[in-house]
Amino acid sequence: MLGNFTYENPTKLYFGKDALSYLQEELALYGPNVQFIYGGGSIKRNGIYEKIMTVLQAAHKRVIEDGGVMPNPTLDKLYEGCRAAKEQKADLLLAVGGGSVCDYAKAVAVSAYCETDPWDTYYAHMRRIKNKIIPVGCVLTMAGTGSEMNGGSVITNTAEKRKIARVFDARVFPRFAVLNPEFTMTVPKYQMAAGCYDIMSHLMEQYFSGTDDTASDYIAEGMMRSLVHSSRQAIRDPQDYEARSNIMWLASWALNSFIGKGKSQDWMVHMLGQSLGAYTNATHGMTLAAVSLPYYRHIVKAGEAKFARFAQTVWQVRPDGKTAADIAAEGLQCLEAWMRSLGLVLHARELGMTEEMIPQIAEGVFITHGGYETLTREAVEDILQQSL
Ligand code: NZQ
Ligand code: ZN
């Protein structure tokens, strides 16, 4: 049974090869000062930077350049962005990049006019926003996080070794997002695979909970099937527009709050992955990949019926003459085989985790309660040990 819920998503999407042609009319809705936010330079190498600059100039905007946003954006970078936004009176934060750039833009949006420390206020204590919010727009260059169509903003405090995901309300969602799948064609294979796994993980974390019949689960199963198919196509041929466009569309819907509505959600894989990421600064999707199988093998018994359903609907495992436990285990084998075919990292050691780090990483893991089992501290350490 679906529980009660409210659904709202204010982000306007422009999707397809012509999507950027709508940017100028969107820019016309905001004042003259645009903070142009981007990452470590990929957009300068693949020509997207020039394209954006041309539109900004045609729209007669004053550009405040804010490049150098790193993967897993840091609190120090956030302070820098806030100073620029406030001093230069940014009217719009235009994020051009992947989830890191978009998350950072949302963090600047709420933090620039925050009179107390934004880390303390919005991340460590998750307070309601009372100050002015600067609007955010996004041109997405990498598919995975869903940040282009949600209120999520993940910031890493390197001094405290804490990576915290805050989900802001609709006022902070990007007002618009330009989604041209061609812009993702230059993403390196490692990042593309990590992005695909991030999408899968978002779907699974909202799927592996509850024992009742919800439409949301059927939608998630369809999306998982499409993702498995398109990711295989994209790994074979990264220039395949059909595959890249499906992946981009799936990423937005996997985490714009739609498929999790009306049901409980798990999110333990993200909690484990985030703490691992805070200690290693590894690629987000890879941290999830490294901890997923040990986690799912830990909870499979508690959620056996759902794991058996996952095996049959997503991986077409045949149930004849098998127990639910066998079917469930076979589903996880299929998941593992697909992960291997994408070249995902299955051992946290490869991401820089050492045995000595395990107690500290475990300490930083936030325990959620929506899945099939509430983990004890001992279980968290055991799962991290298995992930090594
Ligand atoms: O920095 P540049 O030079 O642009 O390079 C980036 C970066 O090195 C590169 N890249 C992006 N688009 C490219 C490209 N390279 C070539 N061609 C292109 N078109 O890819 C690398 C990774 O980019 P990043 O933005 O870090 O990746 P992703 O989109 O996976 O974002 C990861 C961040 O999002 C957070 C993660 O924790 C992490 O900090 N998340 C945000 C969520 C949300 N807002 O809801 C949810 C997620 O679960 C996730 O936690
Ligand atoms: Zn994620």
Tab-separated table of C-alpha atoms and ligand atoms in Angstrom:
chain	number	residue	atom	x	y	z
A	1	MET	CA	0.000	0.000	0.000
A	2	LEU	CA	1.332	3.431	-0.857
A	3	GLY	CA	1.647	5.765	2.102
A	4	ASN	CA	0.560	9.403	2.013
A	5	PHE	CA	2.835	11.794	0.162
A	6	THR	CA	3.236	15.139	-1.540
A	7	TYR	CA	5.045	15.268	-4.838
A	8	GLU	CA	6.524	18.419	-6.261
A	9	ASN	CA	9.301	18.920	-8.754
A	10	PRO	CA	9.848	22.447	-9.992
A	11	THR	CA	12.783	21.745	-12.352
A	12	LYS	CA	12.080	22.424	-16.001
A	13	LEU	CA	14.026	20.067	-18.251
A	14	TYR	CA	15.244	20.661	-21.775
A	15	PHE	CA	16.289	17.321	-23.197
A	16	GLY	CA	18.014	16.333	-26.459
A	17	LYS	CA	20.523	17.496	-29.023
A	18	ASP	CA	18.966	20.989	-29.221
A	19	ALA	CA	18.551	21.464	-25.481
A	20	LEU	CA	21.184	24.213	-25.196
A	21	SER	CA	19.257	26.414	-27.620
A	22	TYR	CA	16.781	27.087	-24.789
A	23	LEU	CA	19.410	28.449	-22.410
A	24	GLN	CA	19.204	32.022	-23.640
A	25	GLU	CA	15.480	32.337	-22.966
A	26	GLU	CA	15.993	30.890	-19.491
A	27	LEU	CA	18.797	33.383	-18.778
A	28	ALA	CA	16.459	36.239	-19.713
A	29	LEU	CA	14.412	35.475	-16.587
A	30	TYR	CA	17.267	36.473	-14.243
A	31	GLY	CA	19.317	39.570	-13.474
A	32	PRO	CA	22.600	40.493	-15.182
A	33	ASN	CA	25.121	38.705	-12.913
A	34	VAL	CA	25.662	35.037	-13.683
A	35	GLN	CA	28.089	32.945	-11.626
A	36	PHE	CA	29.370	30.429	-14.181
A	37	ILE	CA	30.309	27.368	-12.123
A	38	TYR	CA	32.314	24.476	-13.553
A	39	GLY	CA	34.738	21.720	-12.609
A	40	GLY	CA	38.379	20.924	-13.258
A	41	GLY	CA	38.471	21.814	-16.943
A	42	SER	CA	36.759	19.069	-18.951
A	43	ILE	CA	34.366	21.668	-20.402
A	44	LYS	CA	37.313	23.666	-21.727
A	45	ARG	CA	38.682	20.593	-23.493
A	46	ASN	CA	35.413	19.415	-25.048
A	47	GLY	CA	34.148	22.812	-26.231
A	48	ILE	CA	31.161	23.165	-23.865
A	49	TYR	CA	32.773	26.162	-22.133
A	50	GLU	CA	32.893	28.116	-25.414
A	51	LYS	CA	29.291	27.248	-26.204
A	52	ILE	CA	28.103	28.490	-22.813
A	53	MET	CA	30.175	31.675	-23.032
A	54	THR	CA	28.650	32.434	-26.430
A	55	VAL	CA	25.138	32.152	-24.987
A	56	LEU	CA	26.058	34.228	-21.916
A	57	GLN	CA	27.487	36.970	-24.124
A	58	ALA	CA	24.487	36.933	-26.448
A	59	ALA	CA	22.280	37.327	-23.358
A	60	HIS	CA	24.435	40.344	-22.245
A	61	LYS	CA	25.322	38.788	-18.913
A	62	ARG	CA	28.158	39.808	-16.636
A	63	VAL	CA	30.019	36.578	-15.986
A	64	ILE	CA	31.466	35.719	-12.572
A	65	GLU	CA	33.776	32.770	-13.294
A	66	ASP	CA	33.833	30.059	-10.643
A	67	GLY	CA	35.792	27.097	-11.980
A	68	GLY	CA	37.793	24.394	-10.238
A	69	VAL	CA	34.937	22.654	-8.435
A	70	MET	CA	36.470	19.295	-7.553
A	71	PRO	CA	34.724	15.894	-7.572
A	72	ASN	CA	33.285	15.569	-4.035
A	73	PRO	CA	33.202	19.366	-3.507
A	74	THR	CA	34.765	20.599	-0.290
A	75	LEU	CA	33.654	23.037	2.369
A	76	ASP	CA	36.668	25.276	1.653
A	77	LYS	CA	35.591	25.599	-1.975
A	78	LEU	CA	32.063	26.344	-0.795
A	79	TYR	CA	33.296	29.284	1.328
A	80	GLU	CA	35.136	30.622	-1.739
A	81	GLY	CA	32.018	30.353	-3.927
A	82	CYS	CA	29.876	32.063	-1.289
A	83	ARG	CA	32.266	35.009	-1.083
A	84	ALA	CA	32.157	35.451	-4.874
A	85	ALA	CA	28.359	35.145	-5.044
A	86	LYS	CA	27.756	37.689	-2.280
A	87	GLU	CA	30.429	40.217	-3.238
A	88	GLN	CA	29.503	40.146	-6.919
A	89	LYS	CA	25.750	39.952	-6.306
A	90	ALA	CA	25.122	36.825	-8.356
A	91	ASP	CA	21.569	36.709	-9.724
A	92	LEU	CA	21.891	33.154	-11.028
A	93	LEU	CA	24.273	30.271	-10.341
A	94	LEU	CA	24.781	28.432	-13.615
A	95	ALA	CA	26.268	24.989	-12.921
A	96	VAL	CA	27.889	23.392	-15.966
A	97	GLY	CA	29.191	19.923	-15.129
A	98	GLY	CA	28.306	16.762	-13.262
A	99	GLY	CA	26.773	16.146	-9.864
A	100	SER	CA	29.667	17.769	-8.001
A	101	VAL	CA	29.272	21.082	-9.829
A	102	CYS	CA	25.503	21.025	-9.472
A	103	ASP	CA	25.607	20.056	-5.770
A	104	TYR	CA	28.112	22.815	-5.102
A	105	ALA	CA	25.913	25.378	-6.855
A	106	LYS	CA	23.009	24.406	-4.587
A	107	ALA	CA	25.271	24.698	-1.548
A	108	VAL	CA	26.346	28.212	-2.601
A	109	ALA	CA	22.695	29.064	-3.297
A	110	VAL	CA	21.676	28.533	0.327
A	111	SER	CA	24.974	29.468	2.004
A	112	ALA	CA	25.984	32.794	0.410
A	113	TYR	CA	23.537	34.800	2.545
A	114	CYS	CA	23.618	32.516	5.587
A	115	GLU	CA	24.692	34.552	8.620
A	116	THR	CA	25.914	31.563	10.595
A	117	ASP	CA	28.388	28.928	9.448
A	118	PRO	CA	26.735	27.074	6.530
A	119	TRP	CA	28.361	23.713	7.339
A	120	ASP	CA	27.091	23.828	10.856
A	121	THR	CA	23.696	25.209	9.879
A	122	TYR	CA	22.753	23.303	6.744
A	123	TYR	CA	24.834	20.120	6.834
A	124	ALA	CA	25.783	19.154	10.382
A	125	HIS	CA	22.427	20.347	11.847
A	126	MET	CA	20.179	20.264	8.756
A	127	ARG	CA	18.373	23.477	9.678
A	128	ARG	CA	15.551	25.031	7.661
A	129	ILE	CA	16.593	27.771	5.251
A	130	LYS	CA	15.604	31.221	6.460
A	131	ASN	CA	17.954	33.391	4.393
A	132	LYS	CA	17.849	34.497	0.756
A	133	ILE	CA	18.395	31.700	-1.793
A	134	ILE	CA	20.122	32.368	-5.119
A	135	PRO	CA	18.469	30.544	-8.045
A	136	VAL	CA	20.388	27.681	-9.683
A	137	GLY	CA	20.331	26.516	-13.309
A	138	CYS	CA	22.201	23.520	-14.663
A	139	VAL	CA	23.774	22.308	-17.887
A	140	LEU	CA	24.542	18.661	-17.203
A	141	THR	CA	27.674	17.047	-18.661
A	142	MET	CA	27.676	13.709	-16.820
A	143	ALA	CA	24.766	11.404	-15.968
A	144	GLY	CA	24.454	9.668	-12.604
A	145	THR	CA	23.554	11.602	-9.491
A	146	GLY	CA	20.194	13.095	-10.492
A	147	SER	CA	21.388	16.380	-8.963
A	148	GLU	CA	20.015	18.224	-12.006
A	149	MET	CA	16.445	17.540	-10.855
A	150	ASN	CA	16.597	17.269	-7.079
A	151	GLY	CA	17.425	19.178	-3.915
A	152	GLY	CA	20.435	17.043	-2.984
A	153	SER	CA	23.745	18.684	-2.189
A	154	VAL	CA	26.681	16.668	-0.893
A	155	ILE	CA	29.604	18.528	0.671
A	156	THR	CA	32.815	17.105	2.122
A	157	ASN	CA	34.398	18.618	5.197
A	158	THR	CA	37.976	17.452	4.709
A	159	ALA	CA	39.139	18.629	8.143
A	160	GLU	CA	36.473	16.574	9.913
A	161	LYS	CA	36.560	13.758	7.310
A	162	ARG	CA	32.781	13.930	6.971
A	163	LYS	CA	30.801	13.821	3.764
A	164	ILE	CA	27.197	14.893	4.333
A	165	ALA	CA	24.274	14.760	1.919
A	166	ARG	CA	21.623	17.385	2.556
A	167	VAL	CA	18.351	17.281	0.667
A	168	PHE	CA	16.947	20.791	0.370
A	169	ASP	CA	13.346	21.673	-0.420
A	170	ALA	CA	11.913	22.697	-3.795
A	171	ARG	CA	13.243	26.272	-3.497
A	172	VAL	CA	16.772	24.956	-4.058
A	173	PHE	CA	16.123	22.541	-6.931
A	174	PRO	CA	17.629	23.789	-10.203
A	175	ARG	CA	15.033	26.044	-11.846
A	176	PHE	CA	15.968	24.499	-15.176
A	177	ALA	CA	18.319	21.798	-16.465
A	178	VAL	CA	19.728	21.439	-19.954
A	179	LEU	CA	20.234	17.757	-20.762
A	180	ASN	CA	22.030	17.073	-24.023
A	181	PRO	CA	23.200	13.427	-24.042
A	182	GLU	CA	25.921	14.363	-26.545
A	183	PHE	CA	27.594	16.418	-23.804
A	184	THR	CA	28.191	13.194	-21.873
A	185	MET	CA	30.049	11.462	-24.728
A	186	THR	CA	33.474	12.669	-23.527
A	187	VAL	CA	33.030	11.349	-19.973
A	188	PRO	CA	35.826	8.780	-19.369
A	189	LYS	CA	34.647	5.156	-19.222
A	190	TYR	CA	35.518	4.848	-15.533
A	191	GLN	CA	33.275	7.817	-14.689
A	192	MET	CA	30.538	6.642	-17.036
A	193	ALA	CA	30.461	3.228	-15.379
A	194	ALA	CA	30.472	4.855	-11.938
A	195	GLY	CA	27.552	7.051	-13.015
A	196	CYS	CA	25.613	4.008	-14.227
A	197	TYR	CA	26.163	2.265	-10.932
A	198	ASP	CA	25.099	5.376	-9.028
A	199	ILE	CA	21.782	5.254	-10.928
A	200	MET	CA	21.390	1.533	-10.171
A	201	SER	CA	22.133	2.143	-6.527
A	202	HIS	CA	19.558	4.950	-6.302
A	203	LEU	CA	16.991	2.589	-7.779
A	204	MET	CA	17.913	-0.339	-5.528
A	205	GLU	CA	17.973	1.770	-2.371
A	206	GLN	CA	14.376	2.790	-2.954
A	207	TYR	CA	13.370	-0.697	-4.102
A	208	PHE	CA	14.790	-2.927	-1.346
A	209	SER	CA	12.322	-2.049	1.389
A	210	GLY	CA	8.816	-3.105	2.341
A	211	THR	CA	6.925	-6.287	1.604
A	212	ASP	CA	3.736	-4.768	0.191
A	213	ASP	CA	2.682	-4.205	-3.399
A	214	THR	CA	3.541	-0.688	-4.636
A	215	ALA	CA	3.473	0.714	-8.150
A	216	SER	CA	6.784	2.439	-7.354
A	217	ASP	CA	8.546	-0.942	-7.275
A	218	TYR	CA	7.256	-1.918	-10.726
A	219	ILE	CA	8.476	1.414	-12.106
A	220	ALA	CA	11.895	0.849	-10.513
A	221	GLU	CA	12.115	-2.644	-12.040
A	222	GLY	CA	11.429	-1.248	-15.509
A	223	MET	CA	14.076	1.412	-15.004
A	224	MET	CA	16.627	-1.133	-13.779
A	225	ARG	CA	16.037	-3.290	-16.854
A	226	SER	CA	16.470	-0.311	-19.159
A	227	LEU	CA	19.638	0.739	-17.323
A	228	VAL	CA	21.214	-2.720	-17.533
A	229	HIS	CA	20.482	-2.838	-21.255
A	230	SER	CA	21.698	0.696	-22.053
A	231	SER	CA	24.796	0.510	-19.852
A	232	ARG	CA	25.907	-2.630	-21.708
A	233	GLN	CA	25.386	-0.809	-24.997
A	234	ALA	CA	27.270	2.282	-23.788
A	235	ILE	CA	30.233	0.265	-22.504
A	236	ARG	CA	30.533	-1.414	-25.915
A	237	ASP	CA	30.169	1.885	-27.751
A	238	PRO	CA	30.422	5.070	-25.666
A	239	GLN	CA	29.286	7.106	-28.708
A	240	ASP	CA	25.937	5.293	-28.885
A	241	TYR	CA	23.381	8.126	-28.615
A	242	GLU	CA	20.483	5.782	-27.943
A	243	ALA	CA	22.228	4.308	-24.905
A	244	ARG	CA	23.589	7.619	-23.599
A	245	SER	CA	20.223	9.329	-23.915
A	246	ASN	CA	18.455	6.529	-22.028
A	247	ILE	CA	21.077	6.621	-19.277
A	248	MET	CA	20.734	10.393	-18.919
A	249	TRP	CA	16.944	10.226	-18.673
A	250	LEU	CA	17.064	7.321	-16.192
A	251	ALA	CA	19.523	9.196	-13.968
A	252	SER	CA	17.151	12.135	-13.563
A	253	TRP	CA	14.167	9.938	-12.724
A	254	ALA	CA	16.050	7.586	-10.427
A	255	LEU	CA	16.608	10.376	-7.916
A	256	ASN	CA	14.042	13.119	-8.364
A	257	SER	CA	12.016	11.594	-5.492
A	258	PHE	CA	9.416	10.073	-7.844
A	259	ILE	CA	10.053	6.332	-7.472
A	260	GLY	CA	10.506	6.412	-3.701
A	261	LYS	CA	7.197	8.088	-3.015
A	262	GLY	CA	4.758	6.324	-0.710
A	263	LYS	CA	7.237	3.702	0.544
A	264	SER	CA	10.081	3.343	3.003
A	265	GLN	CA	13.620	3.577	1.661
A	266	ASP	CA	16.903	1.976	2.598
A	267	TRP	CA	19.953	4.195	1.692
A	268	MET	CA	22.503	2.174	3.732
A	269	VAL	CA	24.721	1.644	0.669
A	270	HIS	CA	24.973	5.414	0.262
A	271	MET	CA	25.710	5.883	3.959
A	272	LEU	CA	28.526	3.316	3.786
A	273	GLY	CA	29.802	4.729	0.480
A	274	GLN	CA	29.741	8.309	1.749
A	275	SER	CA	31.861	7.542	4.793
A	276	LEU	CA	34.272	5.555	2.626
A	277	GLY	CA	34.379	8.545	0.269
A	278	ALA	CA	35.117	10.970	3.107
A	279	TYR	CA	38.241	8.937	3.967
A	280	THR	CA	39.441	8.152	0.432
A	281	ASN	CA	38.005	10.933	-1.795
A	282	ALA	CA	37.159	8.133	-4.249
A	283	THR	CA	34.633	8.431	-7.089
A	284	HIS	CA	31.112	8.308	-5.616
A	285	GLY	CA	29.718	5.508	-7.818
A	286	MET	CA	32.780	3.345	-7.141
A	287	THR	CA	32.420	3.685	-3.373
A	288	LEU	CA	28.862	2.381	-3.744
A	289	ALA	CA	29.983	-0.484	-5.964
A	290	ALA	CA	32.635	-1.559	-3.466
A	291	VAL	CA	30.242	-1.877	-0.517
A	292	SER	CA	27.042	-3.024	-2.282
A	293	LEU	CA	27.503	-6.773	-2.658
A	294	PRO	CA	28.702	-7.349	0.922
A	295	TYR	CA	25.771	-5.229	2.151
A	296	TYR	CA	23.156	-6.984	0.040
A	297	ARG	CA	24.531	-10.406	0.971
A	298	HIS	CA	24.216	-9.327	4.586
A	299	ILE	CA	20.521	-8.355	4.304
A	300	VAL	CA	19.369	-10.844	1.665
A	301	LYS	CA	17.867	-13.224	4.204
A	302	ALA	CA	15.813	-10.491	5.862
A	303	GLY	CA	14.469	-9.326	2.483
A	304	GLU	CA	14.425	-12.693	0.755
A	305	ALA	CA	11.082	-12.379	-1.083
A	306	LYS	CA	12.031	-9.007	-2.570
A	307	PHE	CA	15.485	-10.204	-3.601
A	308	ALA	CA	13.868	-13.227	-5.284
A	309	ARG	CA	11.467	-10.909	-7.127
A	310	PHE	CA	14.435	-8.710	-8.168
A	311	ALA	CA	16.194	-11.791	-9.555
A	312	GLN	CA	13.204	-12.759	-11.662
A	313	THR	CA	12.011	-9.384	-12.919
A	314	VAL	CA	15.312	-7.572	-13.443
A	315	TRP	CA	17.613	-10.493	-14.340
A	316	GLN	CA	15.111	-13.042	-15.691
A	317	VAL	CA	16.283	-15.760	-13.296
A	318	ARG	CA	14.074	-18.840	-13.803
A	319	PRO	CA	12.444	-19.949	-10.554
A	320	ASP	CA	11.649	-23.591	-11.477
A	321	GLY	CA	12.497	-26.041	-8.726
A	322	LYS	CA	14.511	-23.473	-6.711
A	323	THR	CA	13.971	-22.140	-3.214
A	324	ALA	CA	13.436	-18.397	-2.670
A	325	ALA	CA	16.904	-18.282	-1.084
A	326	ASP	CA	18.492	-19.830	-4.205
A	327	ILE	CA	16.657	-17.435	-6.520
A	328	ALA	CA	17.629	-14.444	-4.397
A	329	ALA	CA	21.292	-15.528	-4.364
A	330	GLU	CA	21.254	-16.023	-8.140
A	331	GLY	CA	19.900	-12.478	-8.590
A	332	LEU	CA	22.868	-11.098	-6.664
A	333	GLN	CA	25.210	-13.196	-8.822
A	334	CYS	CA	23.647	-11.582	-11.904
A	335	LEU	CA	24.108	-8.149	-10.346
A	336	GLU	CA	27.761	-8.978	-9.680
A	337	ALA	CA	28.321	-10.222	-13.244
A	338	TRP	CA	26.828	-7.014	-14.658
A	339	MET	CA	28.999	-4.919	-12.312
A	340	ARG	CA	32.096	-6.792	-13.465
A	341	SER	CA	31.147	-6.288	-17.119
A	342	LEU	CA	31.043	-2.526	-16.507
A	343	GLY	CA	34.496	-2.591	-14.889
A	344	LEU	CA	33.237	-1.366	-11.520
A	345	VAL	CA	35.506	-1.462	-8.482
A	346	LEU	CA	34.438	-4.338	-6.244
A	347	HIS	CA	37.113	-3.959	-3.570
A	348	ALA	CA	37.446	-0.879	-1.394
A	349	ARG	CA	41.179	-1.560	-1.147
A	350	GLU	CA	41.443	-0.377	-4.749
A	351	LEU	CA	39.920	2.931	-3.649
A	352	GLY	CA	42.485	3.417	-0.893
A	353	MET	CA	40.699	1.881	2.076
A	354	THR	CA	42.961	0.010	4.507
A	355	GLU	CA	42.052	-2.362	7.301
A	356	GLU	CA	43.168	0.224	9.863
A	357	MET	CA	40.654	2.748	8.513
A	358	ILE	CA	37.655	0.467	9.070
A	359	PRO	CA	36.765	1.506	12.653
A	360	GLN	CA	36.953	5.200	11.741
A	361	ILE	CA	34.946	4.769	8.551
A	362	ALA	CA	32.384	2.747	10.509
A	363	GLU	CA	32.189	5.554	13.059
A	364	GLY	CA	31.200	7.970	10.263
A	365	VAL	CA	28.424	5.737	8.890
A	366	PHE	CA	24.960	7.119	9.583
A	367	ILE	CA	22.532	4.255	10.291
A	368	THR	CA	19.194	4.429	8.456
A	369	HIS	CA	16.068	2.491	9.409
A	370	GLY	CA	14.038	2.076	6.220
A	371	GLY	CA	15.561	-1.143	4.858
A	372	TYR	CA	15.198	-4.819	5.759
A	373	GLU	CA	17.543	-4.682	8.718
A	374	THR	CA	18.910	-1.999	11.005
A	375	LEU	CA	22.669	-2.449	11.070
A	376	THR	CA	24.614	-2.657	14.289
A	377	ARG	CA	28.061	-1.103	14.557
A	378	GLU	CA	29.489	-4.623	14.429
A	379	ALA	CA	27.600	-5.354	11.195
A	380	VAL	CA	28.876	-2.114	9.634
A	381	GLU	CA	32.462	-3.093	10.421
A	382	ASP	CA	31.873	-6.590	9.106
A	383	ILE	CA	30.444	-5.274	5.807
A	384	LEU	CA	33.408	-2.901	5.421
A	385	GLN	CA	35.751	-5.800	6.134
A	386	GLN	CA	34.036	-7.871	3.432
A	387	SER	CA	34.293	-4.900	1.055
A	388	LEU	CA	38.048	-4.635	1.481
B	1	NZQ	O1	35.760	18.400	-13.104
B	1	NZQ	P1	35.743	18.133	-14.561
B	1	NZQ	O2	36.977	18.525	-15.250
B	1	NZQ	O3	34.522	18.690	-15.226
B	1	NZQ	O4	35.686	16.527	-14.735
B	1	NZQ	C1	34.657	15.720	-14.214
B	1	NZQ	C2	35.117	14.926	-12.994
B	1	NZQ	O5	36.484	14.690	-13.022
B	1	NZQ	C3	34.349	14.623	-15.210
B	1	NZQ	N1	33.370	15.019	-16.219
B	1	NZQ	C4	32.106	15.449	-16.049
B	1	NZQ	N2	31.522	15.668	-17.235
B	1	NZQ	C5	32.452	15.386	-18.182
B	1	NZQ	C6	33.624	14.965	-17.540
B	1	NZQ	N3	34.742	14.606	-18.217
B	1	NZQ	C7	34.684	14.648	-19.560
B	1	NZQ	N4	33.576	15.009	-20.244
B	1	NZQ	C8	32.445	15.387	-19.601
B	1	NZQ	N5	31.352	15.723	-20.294
B	1	NZQ	O6	33.818	13.568	-14.443
B	1	NZQ	C9	34.417	13.601	-13.157
B	1	NZQ	C10	33.358	13.355	-12.117
B	1	NZQ	O7	32.430	14.427	-12.071
B	1	NZQ	P2	31.465	14.583	-10.822
B	1	NZQ	O8	30.592	15.758	-11.058
B	1	NZQ	O9	32.254	14.526	-9.565
B	1	NZQ	O10	30.615	13.217	-10.915
B	1	NZQ	P3	29.160	12.879	-10.458
B	1	NZQ	O11	28.178	13.440	-11.408
B	1	NZQ	O12	29.157	11.437	-10.228
B	1	NZQ	O13	28.980	13.667	-9.062
B	1	NZQ	C11	29.478	13.129	-7.869
B	1	NZQ	C12	29.081	13.974	-6.672
B	1	NZQ	O14	27.651	14.021	-6.515
B	1	NZQ	C13	27.288	13.574	-5.214
B	1	NZQ	C14	28.414	12.607	-4.867
B	1	NZQ	O15	28.488	12.324	-3.502
B	1	NZQ	C15	29.616	13.354	-5.387
B	1	NZQ	O16	30.030	14.336	-4.472
B	1	NZQ	N6	25.921	13.032	-5.217
B	1	NZQ	C16	24.892	13.889	-5.358
B	1	NZQ	C17	23.582	13.488	-5.257
B	1	NZQ	C18	22.443	14.412	-5.364
B	1	NZQ	N7	22.628	15.673	-5.602
B	1	NZQ	O17	21.293	13.998	-5.229
B	1	NZQ	C19	23.220	12.098	-4.988
B	1	NZQ	C20	24.327	11.142	-5.255
B	1	NZQ	O18	24.028	9.955	-4.536
B	1	NZQ	C21	25.680	11.639	-4.886
B	1	NZQ	O19	25.928	11.456	-3.526
B	2	ZN	ZN	24.461	8.318	-5.433
